[in-house]
Short mmCIF file of C-alpha atoms in Angstrom, two decimals:
data_model
loop_
_atom_site.label_atom_id
_atom_site.label_comp_id
_atom_site.label_asym_id
_atom_site.label_seq_id
_atom_site.Cartn_x
_atom_site.Cartn_y
_atom_site.Cartn_z
CA UNK D 13 -11.88 25.53 0.74
CA UNK D 14 -14.17 26.84 3.48
CA UNK D 15 -13.58 27.41 7.14
CA UNK D 16 -16.43 26.15 9.28
CA UNK D 17 -15.66 27.10 12.87
CA UNK D 18 -12.57 25.10 13.78
CA UNK D 19 -13.02 22.80 10.80
CA UNK D 20 -11.18 23.13 7.49
CA UNK D 21 -13.09 21.69 4.56
CA UNK D 22 -10.89 20.71 1.62
CA UNK D 23 -11.60 21.28 -2.04
CA UNK D 24 -11.47 18.26 -4.35
CA UNK D 25 -8.58 19.90 -6.23
CA UNK D 26 -6.54 20.05 -3.01
CA UNK D 27 -7.22 16.40 -2.33
CA UNK D 28 -6.14 15.49 -5.87
CA UNK D 29 -2.87 17.44 -5.52
CA UNK D 30 -2.03 15.78 -2.19
CA UNK D 31 -2.92 12.32 -3.53
CA UNK D 32 -0.61 12.92 -6.52
CA UNK D 33 2.31 13.86 -4.26
CA UNK D 34 1.57 10.81 -2.10
CA UNK D 35 1.75 8.65 -5.23
CA UNK D 36 5.08 10.22 -6.24
CA UNK D 37 6.52 9.63 -2.76
CA UNK D 38 5.23 6.07 -2.80
CA UNK D 39 6.95 5.44 -6.14
CA UNK D 40 10.13 7.27 -5.11
CA UNK D 41 10.48 5.41 -1.82
CA UNK D 42 9.74 2.11 -3.54
CA UNK D 43 12.44 2.82 -6.15
CA UNK D 44 15.04 3.53 -3.45
CA UNK D 45 14.17 0.28 -1.68
CA UNK D 46 14.15 -1.77 -4.91
CA UNK D 47 17.52 -0.46 -6.12
CA UNK D 48 18.99 -1.38 -2.73
CA UNK D 49 17.58 -4.91 -3.00
CA UNK D 50 18.59 -5.47 -6.64
CA UNK D 51 22.15 -4.11 -6.66
CA UNK D 52 23.98 -5.65 -3.73
CA UNK D 53 27.31 -3.97 -4.51
CA UNK D 54 25.77 -0.57 -3.75
CA UNK D 55 24.73 -1.52 -0.21
CA UNK D 56 26.84 0.94 1.74
CA UNK D 57 25.90 1.90 5.28
CA UNK D 58 24.63 5.40 4.32
CA UNK D 59 22.40 3.89 1.64
CA UNK D 60 21.13 1.32 4.14
CA UNK D 61 20.16 4.17 6.45
CA UNK D 62 18.48 5.85 3.47
CA UNK D 63 16.44 2.67 2.92
CA UNK D 64 15.17 2.81 6.50
CA UNK D 65 14.23 6.46 5.94
CA UNK D 66 12.46 5.43 2.72
CA UNK D 67 10.45 2.81 4.62
CA UNK D 68 9.10 5.54 6.91
CA UNK D 69 8.41 7.82 3.93
CA UNK D 70 6.63 4.93 2.20
CA UNK D 71 4.43 4.39 5.26
CA UNK D 72 3.77 8.13 5.50
CA UNK D 73 2.73 8.34 1.85
CA UNK D 74 0.36 5.37 2.13
CA UNK D 75 -1.23 6.51 5.41
CA UNK D 76 -1.59 10.13 4.29
CA UNK D 77 -3.15 9.02 1.00
CA UNK D 78 -5.62 6.81 2.87
CA UNK D 79 -6.56 9.71 5.15
CA UNK D 80 -6.99 12.23 2.33
CA UNK D 81 -8.98 9.73 0.26
CA UNK D 82 -11.27 8.74 3.15
CA UNK D 83 -12.11 12.31 4.33
CA UNK D 84 -12.75 11.35 7.96
CA UNK D 85 -15.34 13.28 9.97
CA UNK D 86 -15.26 11.40 13.29
CA UNK D 87 -12.87 9.51 15.57
CA UNK D 88 -13.56 6.23 13.77
CA UNK D 89 -11.27 3.21 14.24
CA UNK D 90 -9.97 3.73 10.70
CA UNK D 91 -9.16 7.35 11.50
CA UNK D 92 -7.29 6.37 14.67
CA UNK D 93 -5.37 3.63 12.83
CA UNK D 94 -4.39 5.99 10.01
CA UNK D 95 -3.41 8.70 12.50
CA UNK D 96 -1.29 6.27 14.50
CA UNK D 97 0.56 4.94 11.44
CA UNK D 98 1.22 8.40 10.00
CA UNK D 99 2.32 9.71 13.42
CA UNK D 100 4.78 6.85 13.88
CA UNK D 101 6.11 7.08 10.31
CA UNK D 102 6.40 10.87 10.29
CA UNK D 103 8.20 11.01 13.65
CA UNK D 104 10.49 8.13 12.68
CA UNK D 105 11.31 9.96 9.44
CA UNK D 106 12.62 12.94 11.44
CA UNK D 107 14.86 10.65 13.49
CA UNK D 108 16.25 8.79 10.47
CA UNK D 109 16.91 12.06 8.62
CA UNK D 110 18.98 13.34 11.53
CA UNK D 111 20.62 9.92 11.99
CA UNK D 112 21.95 10.01 8.43
CA UNK D 113 23.40 13.48 9.04
CA UNK D 114 25.04 12.34 12.29
CA UNK D 115 26.51 9.27 10.57
CA UNK D 116 28.00 11.37 7.76
CA UNK D 117 29.37 13.88 10.28
CA UNK D 118 31.14 11.19 12.33
CA UNK D 119 32.34 9.34 9.22
CA UNK D 120 33.63 12.41 7.30
CA UNK D 121 34.49 15.07 9.87
CA UNK D 122 35.63 12.80 12.71
CA UNK D 123 37.18 10.37 10.19
CA UNK D 124 36.05 7.33 12.15
CA UNK D 125 34.14 4.69 10.23
CA UNK D 126 34.29 2.32 13.19
CA UNK D 127 32.51 4.80 15.49
CA UNK D 128 30.05 5.72 12.74
CA UNK D 129 29.14 2.07 12.12
CA UNK D 130 28.80 1.43 15.85
CA UNK D 131 26.12 4.14 15.98
CA UNK D 132 23.81 2.26 13.60
CA UNK D 133 22.34 0.08 16.38
CA UNK D 134 21.72 3.22 18.44
CA UNK D 135 20.00 4.81 15.43
CA UNK D 136 17.67 1.82 15.19
CA UNK D 137 16.79 1.92 18.88
CA UNK D 138 16.05 5.64 18.83
CA UNK D 139 14.51 6.02 15.36
CA UNK D 140 12.09 3.11 15.77
CA UNK D 141 11.76 2.97 19.55
CA UNK D 142 11.00 6.60 20.47
CA UNK D 143 8.28 7.08 17.80
CA UNK D 144 6.74 3.73 18.72
CA UNK D 145 6.57 4.57 22.43
CA UNK D 146 5.10 8.02 21.72
CA UNK D 147 2.52 6.65 19.27
CA UNK D 148 1.40 3.77 21.48
CA UNK D 149 1.11 6.12 24.46
CA UNK D 150 -0.92 8.63 22.43
CA UNK D 151 -3.29 5.93 21.18
CA UNK D 152 -3.73 4.41 24.66
CA UNK D 153 -4.52 7.86 26.10
CA UNK D 154 -7.03 8.49 23.30
CA UNK D 155 -5.10 11.44 21.86
CA UNK D 156 -5.06 10.29 18.21
CA UNK D 157 -8.12 10.91 16.07
CA UNK D 158 -10.04 13.42 14.01
CA UNK D 159 -8.36 16.86 13.98
CA UNK D 160 -10.59 18.69 11.45
CA UNK D 161 -7.50 19.44 9.29
CA UNK D 162 -6.46 22.16 11.72
CA UNK D 163 -2.79 21.23 11.32
CA UNK D 164 -3.18 18.52 8.69
CA UNK D 165 -4.60 18.23 5.19
CA UNK D 166 -7.36 15.66 5.42
CA UNK D 167 -5.56 13.01 7.47
CA UNK D 168 -6.09 12.28 11.18
CA UNK D 169 -3.59 13.31 13.84
CA UNK D 170 -4.14 14.67 17.38
CA UNK D 171 -7.82 14.86 18.35
CA UNK D 172 -9.22 18.36 18.02
CA UNK D 173 -11.16 18.03 21.29
CA UNK D 174 -8.17 16.87 23.37
CA UNK D 175 -7.64 19.50 26.09
CA UNK D 176 -3.85 19.13 25.91
CA UNK D 177 -3.66 18.74 22.14
CA UNK D 178 -0.86 21.31 21.73
CA UNK D 179 1.36 19.25 24.04
CA UNK D 180 0.62 16.09 22.05
CA UNK D 181 1.18 17.87 18.76
CA UNK D 182 4.64 18.73 20.04
CA UNK D 183 5.34 15.21 21.29
CA UNK D 184 4.02 13.45 18.17
CA UNK D 185 5.93 15.52 15.68
CA UNK D 186 6.48 19.22 16.11
CA UNK D 187 9.24 19.19 18.72
CA UNK D 188 11.24 16.74 16.57
CA UNK D 189 10.56 18.88 13.52
CA UNK D 190 11.95 21.97 15.30
CA UNK D 191 15.03 20.05 16.43
CA UNK D 192 15.59 18.84 12.87
CA UNK D 193 15.51 22.44 11.62
CA UNK D 194 18.36 23.25 14.01
CA UNK D 195 20.40 20.06 13.72
CA UNK D 196 20.47 19.39 9.98
CA UNK D 197 21.86 22.74 8.76
CA UNK D 198 24.56 22.74 11.46
CA UNK D 199 25.75 19.20 10.68
CA UNK D 200 25.77 19.62 6.91
CA UNK D 201 27.54 23.00 7.14
CA UNK D 202 30.25 21.36 9.29
CA UNK D 203 30.58 18.53 6.76
CA UNK D 204 30.87 20.97 3.85
CA UNK D 205 33.50 23.03 5.69
CA UNK D 206 35.53 19.93 6.44
CA UNK D 207 35.43 18.79 2.79
CA UNK D 208 36.43 22.24 1.55
CA UNK D 209 39.36 22.35 3.99
CA UNK D 210 40.46 18.90 2.83
CA UNK D 211 40.37 20.04 -0.80
CA UNK D 212 42.38 23.13 0.07
CA UNK D 213 44.98 21.06 1.91
CA UNK D 214 45.33 18.67 -1.02
CA UNK D 215 45.68 21.51 -3.51
CA UNK D 216 48.79 22.74 -1.68
CA UNK D 217 50.61 19.48 -2.43
CA UNK D 218 49.03 18.48 -5.73
CA UNK D 219 48.56 20.83 -8.67
CA UNK D 220 45.04 21.05 -10.04
CA UNK D 221 45.14 19.28 -13.39
CA UNK D 222 42.89 20.31 -16.25
CA UNK D 223 42.24 16.70 -17.28
CA UNK D 224 40.32 15.69 -14.13
CA UNK D 225 36.70 16.59 -14.97
CA UNK D 226 35.16 13.36 -13.57
CA UNK D 227 36.50 13.85 -10.03
CA UNK D 228 35.57 17.53 -10.15
CA UNK D 229 32.03 16.71 -11.29
CA UNK D 230 31.60 14.09 -8.54
CA UNK D 231 32.94 16.57 -5.97
CA UNK D 232 30.66 19.36 -7.18
CA UNK D 233 27.64 17.03 -7.19
CA UNK D 234 28.41 15.96 -3.60
CA UNK D 235 28.76 19.60 -2.64
CA UNK D 236 25.40 20.42 -4.23
CA UNK D 237 23.73 17.54 -2.40
CA UNK D 238 25.16 18.59 0.96
CA UNK D 239 23.74 22.05 0.33
CA UNK D 240 20.35 20.89 -0.90
CA UNK D 241 19.56 18.22 1.71
CA UNK D 242 18.78 20.59 4.62
CA UNK D 243 17.30 23.23 2.30
CA UNK D 244 14.86 20.80 0.70
CA UNK D 245 13.91 19.36 4.10
CA UNK D 246 13.13 22.83 5.51
CA UNK D 247 11.31 24.01 2.36
CA UNK D 248 9.05 20.94 2.41
CA UNK D 249 8.35 20.97 6.15
CA UNK D 250 8.12 24.68 6.91
CA UNK D 251 4.48 25.00 5.80
CA UNK D 252 3.36 22.54 8.46
CA UNK D 253 5.31 24.53 11.05
CA UNK D 254 3.76 27.80 9.89
CA UNK D 255 0.25 26.39 10.26
CA UNK D 256 1.10 25.08 13.73
CA UNK D 257 2.35 28.52 14.83
CA UNK D 258 -0.79 30.13 13.35
CA UNK D 259 -2.87 27.62 15.33
CA UNK D 260 -1.12 28.68 18.54
CA UNK D 261 -1.89 32.30 17.63
CA UNK D 262 -5.50 31.32 16.81
CA UNK D 263 -5.14 32.95 13.40
CA UNK D 264 -7.64 32.09 10.64
CA UNK D 265 -4.80 32.41 8.12
CA UNK D 266 -3.95 28.76 8.87
CA UNK D 267 -7.01 27.86 6.77
CA UNK D 268 -5.76 29.76 3.72
CA UNK D 269 -6.13 27.47 0.65
CA UNK D 270 -2.61 28.15 -0.66
CA UNK D 271 -1.04 27.47 2.75
CA UNK D 272 -3.06 24.28 3.18
CA UNK D 273 -2.05 23.05 -0.29
CA UNK D 274 1.64 23.81 0.33
CA UNK D 275 1.37 21.97 3.66
CA UNK D 276 -0.13 18.94 1.92
CA UNK D 277 2.53 18.92 -0.79
CA UNK D 278 5.41 19.40 1.65
CA UNK D 279 4.41 16.72 4.13
CA UNK D 280 3.87 14.11 1.42
CA UNK D 281 6.84 14.84 -0.90
CA UNK D 282 9.79 13.65 1.19
CA UNK D 283 10.00 10.25 -0.50
CA UNK D 284 9.89 11.79 -3.98
CA UNK D 285 12.55 14.37 -3.05
CA UNK D 286 14.87 11.67 -1.67
CA UNK D 287 14.42 9.63 -4.86
CA UNK D 288 15.43 12.60 -7.01
CA UNK D 289 18.43 13.39 -4.81
CA UNK D 290 19.78 9.89 -4.15
CA UNK D 291 18.65 7.91 -7.22
CA UNK D 292 18.19 10.20 -10.22
CA UNK D 293 21.06 12.53 -9.23
CA UNK D 294 23.40 9.67 -8.26
CA UNK D 295 25.40 8.72 -11.36
CA UNK D 296 26.07 4.99 -10.71
CA UNK D 297 22.42 4.25 -9.90
CA UNK D 298 21.13 6.48 -12.70
CA UNK D 299 23.38 4.67 -15.22
CA UNK D 300 22.16 1.26 -14.08
CA UNK D 301 18.53 2.36 -14.24
CA UNK D 302 19.02 3.68 -17.77
CA UNK D 303 20.71 0.42 -18.79
CA UNK D 304 17.89 -1.63 -17.26
CA UNK D 305 15.25 0.51 -19.00
CA UNK D 306 17.07 0.21 -22.35
CA UNK D 307 17.22 -3.58 -21.96
CA UNK D 308 13.52 -3.73 -21.14
CA UNK D 309 12.66 -1.51 -24.12
CA UNK D 310 14.81 -3.59 -26.51
CA UNK D 311 13.20 -6.82 -25.24
CA UNK D 312 9.72 -5.33 -25.70
CA UNK D 313 10.60 -4.25 -29.24
CA UNK D 314 12.00 -7.68 -30.07
CA UNK D 315 8.87 -9.39 -28.75
CA UNK D 316 6.65 -6.96 -30.65
CA UNK D 317 8.54 -7.62 -33.88
CA UNK D 318 8.34 -11.35 -33.25
CA UNK D 319 4.59 -11.16 -32.65
CA UNK D 320 4.13 -9.00 -35.78
CA UNK D 321 6.21 -11.32 -37.95
CA UNK D 322 4.40 -14.50 -36.80
CA UNK D 323 1.03 -13.67 -38.47
CA UNK D 324 2.87 -12.56 -41.58
CA UNK D 325 4.74 -15.86 -41.76
CA UNK D 326 1.49 -17.72 -41.16
CA UNK D 327 -0.21 -15.73 -43.90
CA UNK D 328 2.72 -16.33 -46.24
CA UNK D 329 2.49 -20.06 -45.58
CA UNK D 330 -1.26 -19.99 -46.25
CA UNK D 331 -0.75 -18.04 -49.48
CA UNK D 332 1.96 -20.42 -50.69
CA UNK D 333 -0.15 -23.49 -49.87
CA UNK D 334 -3.17 -21.94 -51.62
CA UNK D 335 -1.04 -21.14 -54.66
CA UNK D 336 0.28 -24.71 -54.67
CA UNK D 337 -3.26 -26.12 -54.57
CA UNK D 338 -4.34 -23.87 -57.42
CA UNK D 339 -1.37 -24.98 -59.50
CA UNK D 340 -2.17 -28.62 -58.78
CA UNK D 341 -5.82 -28.09 -59.79
CA UNK D 342 -4.73 -26.37 -62.99
CA UNK D 343 -2.36 -29.19 -63.87
CA UNK D 344 -5.12 -31.78 -63.26
CA UNK D 345 -7.52 -29.92 -65.54
CA UNK D 346 -4.89 -29.77 -68.28
CA UNK D 347 -4.20 -33.51 -67.86
CA UNK D 348 -7.89 -34.37 -68.10
CA UNK D 349 -8.10 -32.45 -71.33
#
Protein backbone atom coordinates (compact mmCIF):
# COMPACT_ATOMS: atom_id res chain seq x y z
CA UNK A 1 0.00 0.00 0.00
CA UNK A 2 1.27 3.48 -0.84
CA UNK A 3 0.33 6.86 0.50
CA UNK A 4 -0.10 9.43 -2.24
CA UNK A 5 -0.79 12.76 -0.56
CA UNK A 6 -4.14 12.33 1.15
CA UNK A 7 -4.92 9.22 -0.85
CA UNK A 8 -4.44 5.66 0.37
CA UNK A 9 -3.85 3.17 -2.42
CA UNK A 10 -4.75 -0.41 -1.51
CA UNK A 11 -2.80 -3.53 -2.36
CA UNK A 12 -4.65 -6.33 -4.16
CA UNK A 13 -4.00 -8.60 -1.16
CA UNK A 14 -5.81 -6.13 1.13
CA UNK A 15 -8.77 -6.02 -1.22
CA UNK A 16 -8.90 -9.83 -1.31
CA UNK A 17 -8.86 -10.05 2.50
CA UNK A 18 -11.68 -7.50 2.86
CA UNK A 19 -13.74 -9.18 0.12
CA UNK A 20 -13.35 -12.52 1.93
CA UNK A 21 -14.60 -11.07 5.22
CA UNK A 22 -17.48 -9.43 3.35
CA UNK A 23 -18.39 -12.84 1.92
CA UNK A 24 -18.26 -14.43 5.39
CA UNK A 25 -20.51 -11.70 6.82
CA UNK A 26 -22.88 -12.07 3.89
CA UNK A 27 -23.14 -15.82 4.52
CA UNK A 28 -23.37 -15.40 8.30
CA UNK A 29 -26.11 -12.78 8.14
CA UNK A 30 -28.00 -14.84 5.55
CA UNK A 31 -27.80 -17.91 7.80
CA UNK A 32 -29.23 -16.00 10.77
CA UNK A 33 -32.11 -14.72 8.62
CA UNK A 34 -32.79 -18.15 7.07
CA UNK A 35 -32.85 -19.99 10.41
CA UNK A 36 -35.35 -17.42 11.68
CA UNK A 37 -37.57 -17.96 8.63
CA UNK A 38 -37.36 -21.77 8.65
CA UNK A 39 -37.82 -22.55 12.35
CA UNK A 40 -40.86 -20.63 13.54
CA UNK A 41 -40.72 -21.99 17.10
CA UNK A 42 -37.42 -20.16 17.67
CA UNK A 43 -38.86 -16.73 16.83
CA UNK A 44 -38.37 -15.03 20.18
CA UNK A 45 -38.26 -11.24 20.40
CA UNK A 46 -34.46 -11.09 21.00
CA UNK A 47 -33.87 -13.26 17.93
CA UNK A 48 -36.23 -11.06 15.91
CA UNK A 49 -34.13 -8.05 16.90
CA UNK A 50 -31.04 -10.04 15.91
CA UNK A 51 -32.59 -10.60 12.46
CA UNK A 52 -33.03 -6.84 11.99
CA UNK A 53 -29.38 -6.38 13.00
CA UNK A 54 -28.42 -9.09 10.50
CA UNK A 55 -30.29 -7.25 7.73
CA UNK A 56 -28.13 -4.18 8.35
CA UNK A 57 -24.98 -6.33 8.49
CA UNK A 58 -26.03 -8.01 5.23
CA UNK A 59 -26.45 -4.61 3.56
CA UNK A 60 -23.10 -3.46 4.96
CA UNK A 61 -21.31 -6.54 3.65
CA UNK A 62 -22.80 -6.19 0.16
CA UNK A 63 -22.16 -2.43 -0.10
CA UNK A 64 -18.62 -2.66 1.29
CA UNK A 65 -17.81 -5.52 -1.09
CA UNK A 66 -19.12 -3.50 -4.04
CA UNK A 67 -16.99 -0.52 -2.99
CA UNK A 68 -13.81 -2.54 -2.48
CA UNK A 69 -14.34 -4.41 -5.75
CA UNK A 70 -15.04 -1.23 -7.76
CA UNK A 71 -12.06 0.82 -6.46
CA UNK A 72 -13.70 4.22 -6.95
CA UNK A 73 -11.55 7.22 -7.84
CA UNK A 74 -14.20 9.94 -8.24
CA UNK A 75 -17.58 11.02 -6.85
CA UNK A 76 -19.43 8.89 -9.39
CA UNK A 77 -23.14 8.08 -8.95
CA UNK A 78 -22.18 4.48 -8.12
CA UNK A 79 -19.78 5.72 -5.45
CA UNK A 80 -22.44 7.96 -3.90
CA UNK A 81 -25.02 5.14 -3.97
CA UNK A 82 -22.61 2.69 -2.35
CA UNK A 83 -21.57 5.27 0.25
CA UNK A 84 -25.19 6.06 1.09
CA UNK A 85 -26.18 2.40 1.51
CA UNK A 86 -23.14 1.54 3.63
CA UNK A 87 -23.62 4.69 5.74
CA UNK A 88 -27.26 3.86 6.41
CA UNK A 89 -26.56 0.17 7.12
CA UNK A 90 -23.52 0.81 9.32
CA UNK A 91 -25.27 3.47 11.41
CA UNK A 92 -28.40 1.34 11.72
CA UNK A 93 -26.23 -1.57 12.86
CA UNK A 94 -24.97 0.51 15.80
CA UNK A 95 -28.54 1.34 16.82
CA UNK A 96 -29.76 -2.26 16.58
CA UNK A 97 -26.76 -3.54 18.54
CA UNK A 98 -27.54 -1.14 21.39
CA UNK A 99 -31.28 -1.86 21.09
CA UNK A 100 -30.70 -5.57 21.72
CA UNK A 101 -28.64 -4.72 24.82
CA UNK A 102 -31.36 -2.37 26.11
CA UNK A 103 -34.06 -5.01 25.51
CA UNK A 104 -32.09 -7.65 27.42
CA UNK A 105 -31.41 -5.20 30.25
CA UNK A 106 -35.10 -4.31 30.67
CA UNK A 107 -36.21 -7.93 30.26
CA UNK A 108 -33.64 -9.50 32.64
CA UNK A 109 -32.60 -6.81 35.12
CA UNK A 110 -35.91 -4.93 35.34
CA UNK A 111 -37.85 -8.21 35.03
CA UNK A 112 -40.48 -6.65 32.80
CA UNK A 113 -41.22 -8.42 29.54
CA UNK A 114 -44.19 -6.15 28.89
CA UNK A 115 -42.04 -3.00 29.01
CA UNK A 116 -39.29 -4.69 26.99
CA UNK A 117 -41.73 -5.73 24.25
CA UNK A 118 -43.28 -2.26 24.20
CA UNK A 119 -39.85 -0.83 23.35
CA UNK A 120 -39.63 -2.78 20.07
CA UNK A 121 -41.65 -0.18 18.13
CA UNK A 122 -39.40 2.56 19.53
CA UNK A 123 -36.35 0.54 18.45
CA UNK A 124 -37.71 0.39 14.90
CA UNK A 125 -38.39 4.12 14.77
CA UNK A 126 -34.93 5.02 16.05
CA UNK A 127 -32.82 2.29 14.43
CA UNK A 128 -34.28 2.79 10.95
CA UNK A 129 -35.44 6.40 11.16
CA UNK A 130 -32.36 8.19 12.53
CA UNK A 131 -29.88 6.57 10.08
CA UNK A 132 -32.28 7.21 7.19
CA UNK A 133 -32.66 10.91 8.04
CA UNK A 134 -28.89 11.34 8.47
CA UNK A 135 -28.09 9.51 5.21
CA UNK A 136 -30.69 11.34 3.12
CA UNK A 137 -29.53 14.68 4.53
CA UNK A 138 -25.88 13.86 3.81
CA UNK A 139 -26.66 12.83 0.23
CA UNK A 140 -28.82 15.92 -0.41
CA UNK A 141 -26.04 18.17 0.92
CA UNK A 142 -23.50 16.39 -1.30
CA UNK A 143 -21.47 15.08 1.63
CA UNK A 144 -21.29 11.41 0.53
CA UNK A 145 -18.72 10.41 -2.06
CA UNK A 146 -15.10 9.52 -2.69
CA UNK A 147 -12.99 9.69 0.50
CA UNK A 148 -9.66 8.32 -0.82
CA UNK A 149 -9.75 5.56 1.84
CA UNK A 150 -8.72 8.07 4.49
CA UNK A 151 -11.03 6.46 7.05
CA UNK A 152 -12.29 3.57 4.93
CA UNK A 153 -10.78 0.64 3.05
CA UNK A 154 -11.75 1.14 -0.56
CA UNK A 155 -15.42 2.02 -0.10
CA UNK A 156 -16.96 5.51 -0.36
CA UNK A 157 -18.06 7.49 2.67
CA UNK A 158 -17.79 11.23 3.44
CA UNK A 159 -16.28 13.23 0.57
CA UNK A 160 -12.62 14.02 1.14
CA UNK A 161 -13.04 17.57 -0.17
CA UNK A 162 -16.02 18.44 2.06
CA UNK A 163 -14.92 21.36 4.28
CA UNK A 164 -16.89 20.03 7.26
CA UNK A 165 -16.11 16.36 6.65
CA UNK A 166 -15.11 15.67 10.28
CA UNK A 167 -18.56 16.80 11.44
CA UNK A 168 -20.24 14.53 8.89
CA UNK A 169 -17.97 11.63 9.79
CA UNK A 170 -19.22 12.01 13.34
CA UNK A 171 -22.87 12.29 12.30
CA UNK A 172 -22.75 9.39 9.82
CA UNK A 173 -21.11 6.91 12.12
CA UNK A 174 -18.41 7.89 14.55
CA UNK A 175 -20.51 9.55 17.26
CA UNK A 176 -22.79 6.47 17.37
CA UNK A 177 -19.73 4.23 17.44
CA UNK A 178 -18.34 6.10 20.46
CA UNK A 179 -21.70 5.90 22.25
CA UNK A 180 -21.84 2.16 21.56
CA UNK A 181 -18.41 1.73 23.16
CA UNK A 182 -19.77 3.31 26.34
CA UNK A 183 -23.27 1.83 26.38
CA UNK A 184 -22.68 -1.84 25.53
CA UNK A 185 -20.14 -2.71 28.25
CA UNK A 186 -22.21 -0.96 30.93
CA UNK A 187 -25.46 -2.73 29.99
CA UNK A 188 -23.93 -6.19 29.66
CA UNK A 189 -21.99 -5.81 32.93
CA UNK A 190 -25.25 -4.90 34.69
CA UNK A 191 -26.97 -7.92 33.13
CA UNK A 192 -24.15 -10.25 34.21
CA UNK A 193 -24.20 -8.87 37.76
CA UNK A 194 -27.95 -9.37 37.99
CA UNK A 195 -27.70 -12.98 36.77
CA UNK A 196 -24.89 -13.76 39.21
CA UNK A 197 -26.89 -12.28 42.10
CA UNK A 198 -29.90 -14.36 41.08
CA UNK A 199 -27.77 -17.52 41.04
CA UNK A 200 -26.37 -16.68 44.47
CA UNK A 201 -29.86 -16.10 45.87
CA UNK A 202 -31.09 -19.42 44.49
CA UNK A 203 -28.10 -21.29 45.88
CA UNK A 204 -29.06 -20.23 49.41
CA UNK A 205 -32.37 -22.10 49.15
CA UNK A 206 -31.45 -24.93 46.81
CA UNK A 207 -28.35 -27.09 47.18
CA UNK A 208 -26.15 -27.32 44.12
CA UNK A 209 -26.61 -30.84 42.79
CA UNK A 210 -23.84 -32.68 40.99
CA UNK A 211 -26.23 -34.16 38.43
CA UNK A 212 -27.19 -30.86 36.77
CA UNK A 213 -24.54 -30.43 34.05
CA UNK A 214 -26.98 -29.32 31.29
CA UNK A 215 -28.28 -26.28 33.21
CA UNK A 216 -24.75 -25.40 34.30
CA UNK A 217 -23.48 -25.62 30.72
CA UNK A 218 -26.33 -23.43 29.42
CA UNK A 219 -25.68 -20.92 32.21
CA UNK A 220 -21.94 -20.85 31.54
CA UNK A 221 -22.52 -20.45 27.79
CA UNK A 222 -24.88 -17.52 28.43
CA UNK A 223 -22.30 -16.00 30.75
CA UNK A 224 -19.59 -16.37 28.09
CA UNK A 225 -21.82 -14.74 25.47
CA UNK A 226 -22.65 -11.79 27.73
CA UNK A 227 -18.91 -11.29 28.21
CA UNK A 228 -17.96 -11.70 24.57
CA UNK A 229 -20.65 -9.55 22.92
CA UNK A 230 -19.23 -6.13 23.92
CA UNK A 231 -15.63 -7.37 23.68
CA UNK A 232 -16.05 -8.65 20.13
CA UNK A 233 -17.89 -5.47 19.10
CA UNK A 234 -15.09 -3.25 20.44
CA UNK A 235 -12.29 -5.43 19.04
CA UNK A 236 -13.84 -5.35 15.56
CA UNK A 237 -14.67 -1.64 15.54
CA UNK A 238 -11.71 -0.13 17.37
CA UNK A 239 -9.45 -0.05 14.29
CA UNK A 240 -11.83 2.27 12.49
CA UNK A 241 -11.87 4.53 15.55
CA UNK A 242 -8.07 4.53 15.75
CA UNK A 243 -7.76 5.61 12.11
CA UNK A 244 -10.33 8.36 12.67
CA UNK A 245 -8.38 9.71 15.66
CA UNK A 246 -5.15 9.55 13.62
CA UNK A 247 -6.92 11.50 10.87
CA UNK A 248 -7.84 14.22 13.38
CA UNK A 249 -4.18 14.30 14.45
CA UNK A 250 -3.11 14.37 10.78
CA UNK A 251 -0.85 11.40 11.41
CA UNK A 252 0.44 9.35 8.44
CA UNK A 253 0.22 6.24 10.63
CA UNK A 254 -3.45 5.98 9.58
CA UNK A 255 -2.16 4.71 6.21
CA UNK A 256 -0.18 1.87 7.79
CA UNK A 257 -0.96 -1.36 5.84
CA UNK A 258 -1.57 -3.46 8.97
CA UNK A 259 -3.92 -0.85 10.45
CA UNK A 260 -5.80 -0.50 7.17
CA UNK A 261 -6.20 -4.28 6.87
CA UNK A 262 -7.44 -4.61 10.47
CA UNK A 263 -9.89 -1.77 9.80
CA UNK A 264 -11.20 -3.57 6.70
CA UNK A 265 -11.56 -6.88 8.53
CA UNK A 266 -13.24 -5.32 11.57
CA UNK A 267 -15.80 -3.23 9.73
CA UNK A 268 -16.88 -6.14 7.52
CA UNK A 269 -16.89 -9.02 10.05
CA UNK A 270 -19.88 -8.14 12.24
CA UNK A 271 -22.28 -10.46 10.42
CA UNK A 272 -19.85 -13.38 10.59
CA UNK A 273 -19.19 -12.77 14.31
CA UNK A 274 -22.93 -12.67 15.08
CA UNK A 275 -23.42 -15.93 13.18
CA UNK A 276 -20.72 -17.66 15.23
CA UNK A 277 -22.12 -16.30 18.50
CA UNK A 278 -25.86 -16.76 17.94
CA UNK A 279 -26.03 -19.70 15.51
CA UNK A 280 -22.97 -21.93 15.84
CA UNK A 281 -22.64 -21.36 19.62
CA UNK A 282 -26.40 -21.69 20.26
CA UNK A 283 -27.11 -25.35 21.00
CA UNK A 284 -30.74 -25.67 19.74
CA UNK A 285 -29.96 -24.01 16.40
CA UNK A 286 -26.63 -25.84 16.04
CA UNK A 287 -28.37 -29.19 16.62
CA UNK A 288 -31.02 -28.44 14.02
CA UNK A 289 -28.41 -27.33 11.49
CA UNK A 290 -26.42 -30.53 12.06
CA UNK A 291 -29.58 -32.62 11.65
CA UNK A 292 -30.50 -30.77 8.44
CA UNK A 293 -26.97 -31.23 7.06
CA UNK A 294 -26.99 -34.94 7.94
CA UNK A 295 -30.34 -35.37 6.17
CA UNK A 296 -29.05 -33.57 3.09
CA UNK A 297 -25.88 -35.69 3.06
CA UNK A 298 -27.83 -38.95 3.44
CA UNK A 299 -30.20 -37.93 0.61
CA UNK A 300 -27.23 -37.07 -1.62
CA UNK A 301 -25.62 -40.43 -0.85
CA UNK A 302 -28.85 -42.29 -1.57
CA UNK A 303 -29.27 -40.48 -4.89
CA UNK A 304 -25.65 -41.15 -5.80
CA UNK A 305 -26.04 -44.85 -5.02
CA UNK A 306 -29.26 -44.94 -7.02
CA UNK A 307 -27.58 -43.26 -10.00
CA UNK A 308 -24.60 -45.64 -9.74
CA UNK A 309 -26.78 -48.73 -9.51
CA UNK A 310 -28.98 -47.76 -12.50
CA UNK A 311 -26.24 -48.20 -15.17
CA UNK A 312 -25.17 -51.41 -13.51
CA UNK A 313 -28.72 -52.77 -13.66
CA UNK A 314 -28.98 -51.64 -17.27
CA UNK A 315 -25.69 -53.33 -18.09
CA UNK A 316 -26.78 -56.48 -16.28
CA UNK A 317 -30.00 -56.54 -18.30
CA UNK A 318 -28.03 -56.07 -21.52
CA UNK A 319 -25.62 -58.86 -20.57
CA UNK A 320 -28.46 -61.25 -19.69
CA UNK A 321 -30.32 -60.47 -22.93
CA UNK A 322 -27.10 -60.94 -24.95
CA UNK A 323 -26.45 -64.25 -23.19
CA UNK A 324 -30.02 -65.34 -23.92
CA UNK A 325 -29.63 -64.51 -27.62
CA UNK A 326 -26.36 -66.43 -27.80
CA UNK A 327 -27.98 -69.45 -26.17
CA UNK A 328 -30.88 -69.26 -28.62
CA UNK A 329 -28.47 -69.06 -31.57
CA UNK A 330 -26.52 -72.03 -30.24
CA UNK A 331 -29.67 -74.09 -29.83
CA UNK A 332 -30.77 -73.24 -33.40
CA UNK A 333 -27.42 -74.32 -34.81
CA UNK A 334 -27.62 -77.62 -32.93
CA UNK A 335 -31.19 -78.16 -34.21
CA UNK A 336 -30.16 -77.49 -37.80
CA UNK A 337 -27.45 -80.08 -37.47
